[in-house]
mmCIF file of C-alpha atoms in Angstrom:
data_model
loop_
_atom_site.group_PDB
_atom_site.id
_atom_site.type_symbol
_atom_site.label_atom_id
_atom_site.label_comp_id
_atom_site.label_asym_id
_atom_site.label_seq_id
_atom_site.Cartn_x
_atom_site.Cartn_y
_atom_site.Cartn_z
ATOM 1 C CA MET H 637 58.653 52.583 180.368
ATOM 2 C CA LYS H 638 57.165 50.953 177.340
ATOM 3 C CA LYS H 639 53.751 51.113 179.094
ATOM 4 C CA ILE H 640 53.978 54.669 179.921
ATOM 5 C CA SER H 641 55.044 55.515 176.327
ATOM 6 C CA THR H 642 52.024 53.532 175.080
ATOM 7 C CA LEU H 643 49.580 55.316 177.447
ATOM 8 C CA LEU H 644 51.144 58.827 176.461
ATOM 9 C CA LEU H 645 50.484 57.792 172.716
ATOM 10 C CA ALA H 646 46.914 56.939 173.492
ATOM 11 C CA ILE H 647 46.287 60.081 175.277
ATOM 12 C CA ALA H 648 47.927 62.089 172.517
ATOM 13 C CA ILE H 649 45.652 60.345 169.985
ATOM 14 C CA VAL H 650 42.401 61.312 171.952
ATOM 15 C CA VAL H 651 43.493 64.920 172.184
ATOM 16 C CA MET H 652 44.967 65.548 168.827
ATOM 17 C CA PRO H 653 43.079 68.081 166.866
ATOM 18 C CA SER H 654 41.641 66.684 163.552
ATOM 19 C CA CYS H 655 40.844 68.918 160.417
ATOM 20 C CA LYS H 656 37.087 67.846 161.197
ATOM 21 C CA ASN H 657 37.151 70.472 163.962
ATOM 22 C CA ARG H 658 37.355 73.418 161.417
ATOM 23 C CA SER H 659 33.636 73.704 161.487
ATOM 24 C CA SER H 660 33.032 72.890 165.146
ATOM 25 C CA ASN H 661 31.388 75.255 167.597
ATOM 26 C CA ASN H 662 33.776 76.422 170.112
ATOM 27 C CA ASN H 663 30.955 76.816 172.538
ATOM 28 C CA THR H 664 29.772 73.286 172.313
ATOM 29 C CA LYS H 665 30.753 71.168 175.400
ATOM 30 C CA GLU H 666 31.330 67.630 175.257
ATOM 31 C CA GLU H 667 31.241 65.371 178.289
ATOM 32 C CA ALA H 668 34.797 63.658 178.471
ATOM 33 C CA PRO H 669 34.543 59.974 178.527
ATOM 34 C CA ASP H 670 35.642 58.150 182.022
ATOM 35 C CA TYR H 671 38.513 56.002 181.474
ATOM 36 C CA ALA H 672 39.098 55.124 184.972
ATOM 37 C CA GLN H 673 38.171 51.626 184.649
ATOM 38 C CA THR H 674 39.371 50.955 181.162
ATOM 39 C CA SER H 675 42.350 48.915 180.490
ATOM 40 C CA LEU H 676 45.465 50.296 178.486
ATOM 41 C CA GLU H 677 44.749 48.079 175.599
ATOM 42 C CA GLU H 678 40.966 49.180 175.497
ATOM 43 C CA LEU H 679 42.035 52.804 175.849
ATOM 44 C CA THR H 680 44.460 52.535 172.857
ATOM 45 C CA ASN H 681 42.048 50.684 170.815
ATOM 46 C CA GLU H 682 39.121 53.253 171.420
ATOM 47 C CA ALA H 683 41.380 56.161 170.971
ATOM 48 C CA LEU H 684 42.535 54.864 167.587
ATOM 49 C CA LYS H 685 38.813 54.145 166.739
ATOM 50 C CA THR H 686 37.816 57.555 167.695
ATOM 51 C CA ASP H 687 40.663 59.099 165.742
ATOM 52 C CA MET H 688 40.001 57.101 162.834
ATOM 53 C CA ALA H 689 36.225 58.039 162.859
ATOM 54 C CA ASN H 690 37.166 61.727 162.913
ATOM 55 C CA LEU H 691 39.576 61.268 159.897
ATOM 56 C CA ILE H 692 36.934 59.605 157.896
ATOM 57 C CA GLU H 693 34.427 62.399 158.638
ATOM 58 C CA SER H 694 37.107 64.967 157.557
ATOM 59 C CA ALA H 695 38.054 63.117 154.477
ATOM 60 C CA LYS H 696 34.297 63.291 153.356
ATOM 61 C CA ASN H 697 34.710 67.118 153.474
ATOM 62 C CA ILE H 698 37.482 67.353 151.015
ATOM 63 C CA LYS H 699 36.539 69.426 148.060
ATOM 64 C CA ALA H 700 37.656 69.472 144.359
ATOM 65 C CA VAL H 701 38.675 72.682 142.830
ATOM 66 C CA PRO H 702 35.513 73.760 141.038
ATOM 67 C CA PHE H 703 36.527 73.670 137.383
ATOM 68 C CA LEU H 704 33.337 71.933 136.102
ATOM 69 C CA ARG H 705 31.076 74.135 138.250
ATOM 70 C CA ALA H 706 32.760 77.361 137.172
ATOM 71 C CA GLN H 707 32.300 76.428 133.616
ATOM 72 C CA LYS H 708 28.729 75.753 134.049
ATOM 73 C CA ASP H 709 28.055 79.058 136.025
ATOM 74 C CA GLY H 710 30.147 81.123 133.461
ATOM 75 C CA LYS H 711 32.845 82.053 135.914
ATOM 76 C CA ILE H 712 35.372 80.437 133.578
ATOM 77 C CA THR H 713 34.979 81.222 129.702
ATOM 78 C CA LEU H 714 37.394 81.049 126.924
ATOM 79 C CA SER H 715 37.157 82.884 123.789
ATOM 80 C CA ASP H 716 37.521 80.986 120.534
ATOM 81 C CA LYS H 717 40.913 82.550 120.104
ATOM 82 C CA GLU H 718 42.073 81.100 123.523
ATOM 83 C CA LYS H 719 40.502 77.598 122.716
ATOM 84 C CA MET H 720 42.794 77.423 119.685
ATOM 85 C CA VAL H 721 45.938 77.388 121.988
ATOM 86 C CA LYS H 722 45.527 73.938 123.469
ATOM 87 C CA PRO H 723 47.175 73.488 126.912
ATOM 88 C CA ASP H 724 50.629 71.576 126.608
ATOM 89 C CA PHE H 725 50.733 70.775 130.346
ATOM 90 C CA LEU H 726 48.153 68.023 130.530
ATOM 91 C CA VAL H 727 49.161 64.450 131.084
ATOM 92 C CA ALA H 728 48.887 62.066 128.008
ATOM 93 C CA PRO H 729 45.832 59.894 128.497
ATOM 94 C CA ASP H 730 47.955 56.748 127.575
ATOM 95 C CA VAL H 731 50.140 57.331 130.522
ATOM 96 C CA ALA H 732 47.777 54.567 131.929
ATOM 97 C CA THR H 733 49.344 51.814 129.769
ATOM 98 C CA GLY H 734 52.811 51.985 131.375
ATOM 99 C CA LEU H 735 51.757 52.047 135.020
ATOM 100 C CA VAL H 736 52.364 48.834 137.139
ATOM 101 C CA THR H 737 51.607 49.361 140.749
ATOM 102 C CA LEU H 738 48.235 50.008 142.375
ATOM 103 C CA ASN H 739 49.786 53.434 144.020
ATOM 104 C CA GLN H 740 50.487 54.502 140.493
ATOM 105 C CA LYS H 741 47.181 53.723 138.969
ATOM 106 C CA TYR H 742 45.256 55.382 141.809
ATOM 107 C CA ARG H 743 47.265 58.544 141.369
ATOM 108 C CA ALA H 744 46.748 58.301 137.586
ATOM 109 C CA ILE H 745 42.923 58.387 138.160
ATOM 110 C CA GLY H 746 43.056 61.592 140.073
ATOM 111 C CA ILE H 747 45.273 63.204 137.671
ATOM 112 C CA LEU H 748 43.628 62.195 134.524
ATOM 113 C CA THR H 749 40.136 63.092 135.890
ATOM 114 C CA SER H 750 41.345 66.565 136.516
ATOM 115 C CA ASP H 751 43.070 66.795 133.334
ATOM 116 C CA LYS H 752 39.829 65.578 131.472
ATOM 117 C CA ALA H 753 37.987 68.568 132.891
ATOM 118 C CA ILE H 754 40.549 71.022 131.484
ATOM 119 C CA ALA H 755 40.428 69.327 128.128
ATOM 120 C CA GLU H 756 36.683 69.692 128.059
ATOM 121 C CA LEU H 757 37.142 73.569 128.878
ATOM 122 C CA TYR H 758 39.354 73.875 125.585
ATOM 123 C CA GLU H 759 36.903 71.758 123.597
ATOM 124 C CA MET H 760 39.633 68.946 123.105
ATOM 125 C CA PRO H 761 38.722 65.339 122.490
ATOM 126 C CA VAL H 762 38.181 63.562 125.773
ATOM 127 C CA ALA H 763 37.320 59.952 124.635
ATOM 128 C CA SER H 764 40.956 59.024 125.115
ATOM 129 C CA TYR H 765 40.696 60.202 128.727
ATOM 130 C CA SER H 766 37.566 58.361 129.264
ATOM 131 C CA GLU H 767 38.963 55.069 127.805
ATOM 132 C CA ASN H 768 42.187 55.194 129.788
ATOM 133 C CA ILE H 769 40.543 56.107 133.146
ATOM 134 C CA PHE H 770 38.067 53.115 132.593
ATOM 135 C CA LYS H 771 40.922 50.884 131.907
ATOM 136 C CA LEU H 772 42.629 51.889 134.995
ATOM 137 C CA LEU H 773 39.411 51.333 137.158
ATOM 138 C CA THR H 774 39.048 48.039 135.369
ATOM 139 C CA ASP H 775 42.726 47.097 136.106
ATOM 140 C CA ILE H 776 42.398 48.121 140.030
ATOM 141 C CA ASN H 777 39.080 46.219 140.426
ATOM 142 C CA ASP H 778 37.996 48.422 143.326
ATOM 143 C CA PRO H 779 34.218 48.449 143.417
ATOM 144 C CA ALA H 780 33.799 51.646 145.429
ATOM 145 C CA LEU H 781 36.284 53.475 143.041
ATOM 146 C CA MET H 782 34.554 52.128 140.132
ATOM 147 C CA GLU H 783 31.097 53.134 141.234
ATOM 148 C CA PHE H 784 32.280 56.800 142.067
ATOM 149 C CA TYR H 785 34.468 57.471 138.997
ATOM 150 C CA THR H 786 31.794 56.149 136.656
ATOM 151 C CA LEU H 787 29.370 58.998 137.698
ATOM 152 C CA PRO H 788 28.925 61.809 135.301
ATOM 153 C CA SER H 789 31.668 64.328 135.529
ATOM 154 C CA PHE H 790 29.670 67.007 137.214
ATOM 155 C CA ASP H 791 28.313 64.603 139.659
ATOM 156 C CA ILE H 792 31.700 63.524 140.730
ATOM 157 C CA GLU H 793 32.600 67.235 141.604
ATOM 158 C CA SER H 794 29.111 68.170 143.161
ATOM 159 C CA ASN H 795 27.765 65.107 144.633
ATOM 160 C CA ARG H 796 28.860 65.173 148.340
ATOM 161 C CA GLU H 797 26.604 62.168 149.336
ATOM 162 C CA ALA H 798 28.384 59.994 146.641
ATOM 163 C CA PHE H 799 31.733 61.028 147.815
ATOM 164 C CA SER H 800 30.723 60.259 151.343
ATOM 165 C CA VAL H 801 29.732 56.960 150.357
ATOM 166 C CA PHE H 802 33.045 56.349 148.461
ATOM 167 C CA VAL H 803 35.114 57.318 151.522
ATOM 168 C CA ASP H 804 33.204 55.012 153.793
ATOM 169 C CA ASP H 805 33.490 52.037 151.232
ATOM 170 C CA GLU H 806 37.269 52.549 150.805
ATOM 171 C CA TYR H 807 37.966 52.656 154.412
ATOM 172 C CA ALA H 808 35.616 49.540 154.845
ATOM 173 C CA ALA H 809 37.576 47.824 152.261
ATOM 174 C CA GLY H 810 40.962 48.423 153.769
ATOM 175 C CA ARG H 811 42.240 50.676 150.971
ATOM 176 C CA ILE H 812 42.911 53.679 153.278
ATOM 177 C CA ASN H 813 46.262 54.230 151.666
ATOM 178 C CA TYR H 814 45.029 53.936 147.999
ATOM 179 C CA PHE H 815 42.283 56.369 148.578
ATOM 180 C CA TRP H 816 44.912 59.026 149.829
ATOM 181 C CA GLU H 817 46.974 58.461 147.012
ATOM 182 C CA GLY H 818 44.282 59.035 144.544
ATOM 183 C CA VAL H 819 42.850 62.086 146.398
ATOM 184 C CA THR H 820 46.249 63.639 146.865
ATOM 185 C CA ALA H 821 47.224 63.329 143.310
ATOM 186 C CA GLY H 822 44.066 64.891 142.185
ATOM 187 C CA LEU H 823 44.395 67.843 144.588
ATOM 188 C CA VAL H 824 48.186 68.405 143.366
ATOM 189 C CA GLU H 825 47.141 68.224 139.664
ATOM 190 C CA GLN H 826 44.441 70.794 140.364
ATOM 191 C CA LEU H 827 46.808 73.242 142.011
ATOM 192 C CA TYR H 828 49.329 72.588 139.149
ATOM 193 C CA ILE H 829 46.665 73.463 136.602
ATOM 194 C CA LEU H 830 45.848 76.770 138.516
ATOM 195 C CA THR H 831 49.389 77.784 138.402
ATOM 196 C CA ARG H 832 49.440 77.443 134.543
ATOM 197 C CA ASN H 833 47.075 80.431 134.344
ATOM 198 C CA ILE H 834 46.455 81.956 137.542
ATOM 199 C CA ASP H 835 44.738 85.091 136.274
ATOM 200 C CA LYS H 836 42.336 82.984 134.064
ATOM 201 C CA PHE H 837 41.308 80.619 136.899
ATOM 202 C CA MET H 838 41.065 82.947 139.851
ATOM 203 C CA PRO H 839 37.578 84.231 139.037
ATOM 204 C CA MET H 840 36.077 80.881 140.072
ATOM 205 C CA PHE H 841 37.156 81.611 143.586
ATOM 206 C CA THR H 842 35.512 83.167 146.529
ATOM 207 C CA ASP H 843 37.374 83.689 149.876
ATOM 208 C CA GLU H 844 35.349 80.496 151.156
ATOM 209 C CA LEU H 845 36.470 78.307 148.247
ATOM 210 C CA ALA H 846 40.135 79.619 148.703
ATOM 211 C CA SER H 847 39.872 78.625 152.331
ATOM 212 C CA ASP H 848 38.687 75.084 151.204
ATOM 213 C CA ILE H 849 42.001 74.588 149.395
ATOM 214 C CA THR H 850 43.784 75.089 152.718
ATOM 215 C CA TYR H 851 41.316 72.852 154.476
ATOM 216 C CA ASN H 852 41.947 70.142 151.888
ATOM 217 C CA PHE H 853 45.800 70.104 152.567
ATOM 218 C CA VAL H 854 45.143 70.193 156.434
ATOM 219 C CA CYS H 855 43.060 66.975 155.891
ATOM 220 C CA VAL H 856 45.653 65.507 153.538
ATOM 221 C CA HIS H 857 48.494 66.107 156.050
ATOM 222 C CA ASP H 858 46.208 64.771 158.797
ATOM 223 C CA GLY H 859 45.380 61.664 156.823
ATOM 224 C CA LEU H 860 48.883 60.755 155.551
ATOM 225 C CA THR H 861 50.220 61.396 158.980
ATOM 226 C CA LYS H 862 47.916 58.870 160.555
ATOM 227 C CA THR H 863 48.087 56.203 157.908
ATOM 228 C CA VAL H 864 51.831 56.142 157.756
ATOM 229 C CA ASN H 865 52.407 53.680 160.634
ATOM 230 C CA ALA H 866 50.171 51.099 159.016
ATOM 231 C CA THR H 867 51.429 51.748 155.465
ATOM 232 C CA PRO H 868 55.000 53.084 155.668
ATOM 233 C CA GLU H 869 55.217 53.773 152.041
ATOM 234 C CA MET H 870 52.806 56.864 152.753
ATOM 235 C CA ALA H 871 55.716 58.547 154.267
ATOM 236 C CA SER H 872 57.447 59.138 150.873
ATOM 237 C CA LEU H 873 54.237 60.681 149.631
ATOM 238 C CA ASN H 874 53.896 62.902 152.781
ATOM 239 C CA GLU H 875 57.548 63.982 152.152
ATOM 240 C CA VAL H 876 56.820 64.913 148.494
ATOM 241 C CA LEU H 877 53.806 67.202 149.925
ATOM 242 C CA GLU H 878 55.762 68.827 152.617
ATOM 243 C CA PRO H 879 56.341 72.223 150.824
ATOM 244 C CA LEU H 880 52.541 72.389 150.143
ATOM 245 C CA TYR H 881 51.514 72.302 153.631
ATOM 246 C CA ALA H 882 52.680 75.814 153.809
ATOM 247 C CA ILE H 883 49.204 76.939 152.062
ATOM 248 C CA ASN H 884 47.190 78.763 154.509
ATOM 249 C CA ALA H 885 45.102 80.974 152.340
ATOM 250 C CA ILE H 886 41.671 82.330 153.776
ATOM 251 C CA SER H 887 41.174 84.645 150.847
ATOM 252 C CA VAL H 888 41.225 84.777 147.109
ATOM 253 C CA GLU H 889 44.136 87.185 147.110
ATOM 254 C CA GLN H 890 46.377 85.111 149.690
ATOM 255 C CA LEU H 891 45.682 81.968 147.345
ATOM 256 C CA ARG H 892 46.930 83.973 144.352
ATOM 257 C CA THR H 893 49.892 85.039 146.324
ATOM 258 C CA GLN H 894 50.720 81.421 147.571
ATOM 259 C CA LEU H 895 50.194 79.675 144.262
ATOM 260 C CA THR H 896 52.548 82.266 142.825
ATOM 261 C CA ASP H 897 55.116 81.770 145.538
ATOM 262 C CA LEU H 898 54.782 77.977 145.501
ATOM 263 C CA LYS H 899 54.585 77.448 141.702
ATOM 264 C CA ASP H 900 57.911 75.578 141.562
ATOM 265 C CA GLU H 901 57.142 73.454 144.430
ATOM 266 C CA ILE H 902 53.865 72.421 143.087
ATOM 267 C CA GLU H 903 55.309 71.527 139.772
ATOM 268 C CA ALA H 904 58.033 69.462 141.701
ATOM 269 C CA ALA H 905 55.266 67.605 143.737
ATOM 270 C CA ARG H 906 53.263 66.843 140.585
ATOM 271 C CA ALA H 907 56.291 65.412 138.762
ATOM 272 C CA ALA H 908 57.195 63.168 141.907
ATOM 273 C CA LEU H 909 53.672 61.823 141.863
ATOM 274 C CA LEU H 910 54.036 60.836 138.117
ATOM 275 C CA ASN H 911 57.322 58.920 138.881
#
């Protein structure tokens, strides 16, 4: 029975859809590998390798909410009067001083980096954000993380090649769980920011960018699900995000509606990430 269960697991891993398949061509035919002469152990290992390779490629396609690009393109503008009312929902930069675990520190980098972009939009001082983010990077001592997050702010958001290298290096270093901690926290914080002023931030979106938000959470769900066996602590993070997996917008109006409907759930997820 154990052998049968293992075989079924291996087959399930091979056929399990990945968020990578979002952009695949349905007309493309791939020759199925011949497993007839393959041992059960080899089959399981190869299936896991294939699934992990797909997951890595999917992770590389995660996209940040385009706050910085929207500022540069003029899709988000604040009047002098609006800039006078500073947002009171950003996380204090010195939150970094009270963090103990690596999980907390990776999450904080994702959150503070997102908040820094909004602080810049409102022409608030950002030196404290930069200092505390660098402090976290130094404490964590993750070369790939340091290299990526010390890029200029706009490059972090727009440089897909740099992000691809970051993903590869994090997986190669065995920091799969911490990678997902940081990326997930950043995505949740960006959604939380959107819910603070939906009317102001919606103009930055096209239907394609709205669809990207859905794709991000498909990838996050896929990533957390596939890493939970190796790192059981990821189960709690996956549970926190469960209500957000309902996001399935493929248009700006659908995204607006879903952000409005899920506002409380997004706030609760954000609060849980900070604990």
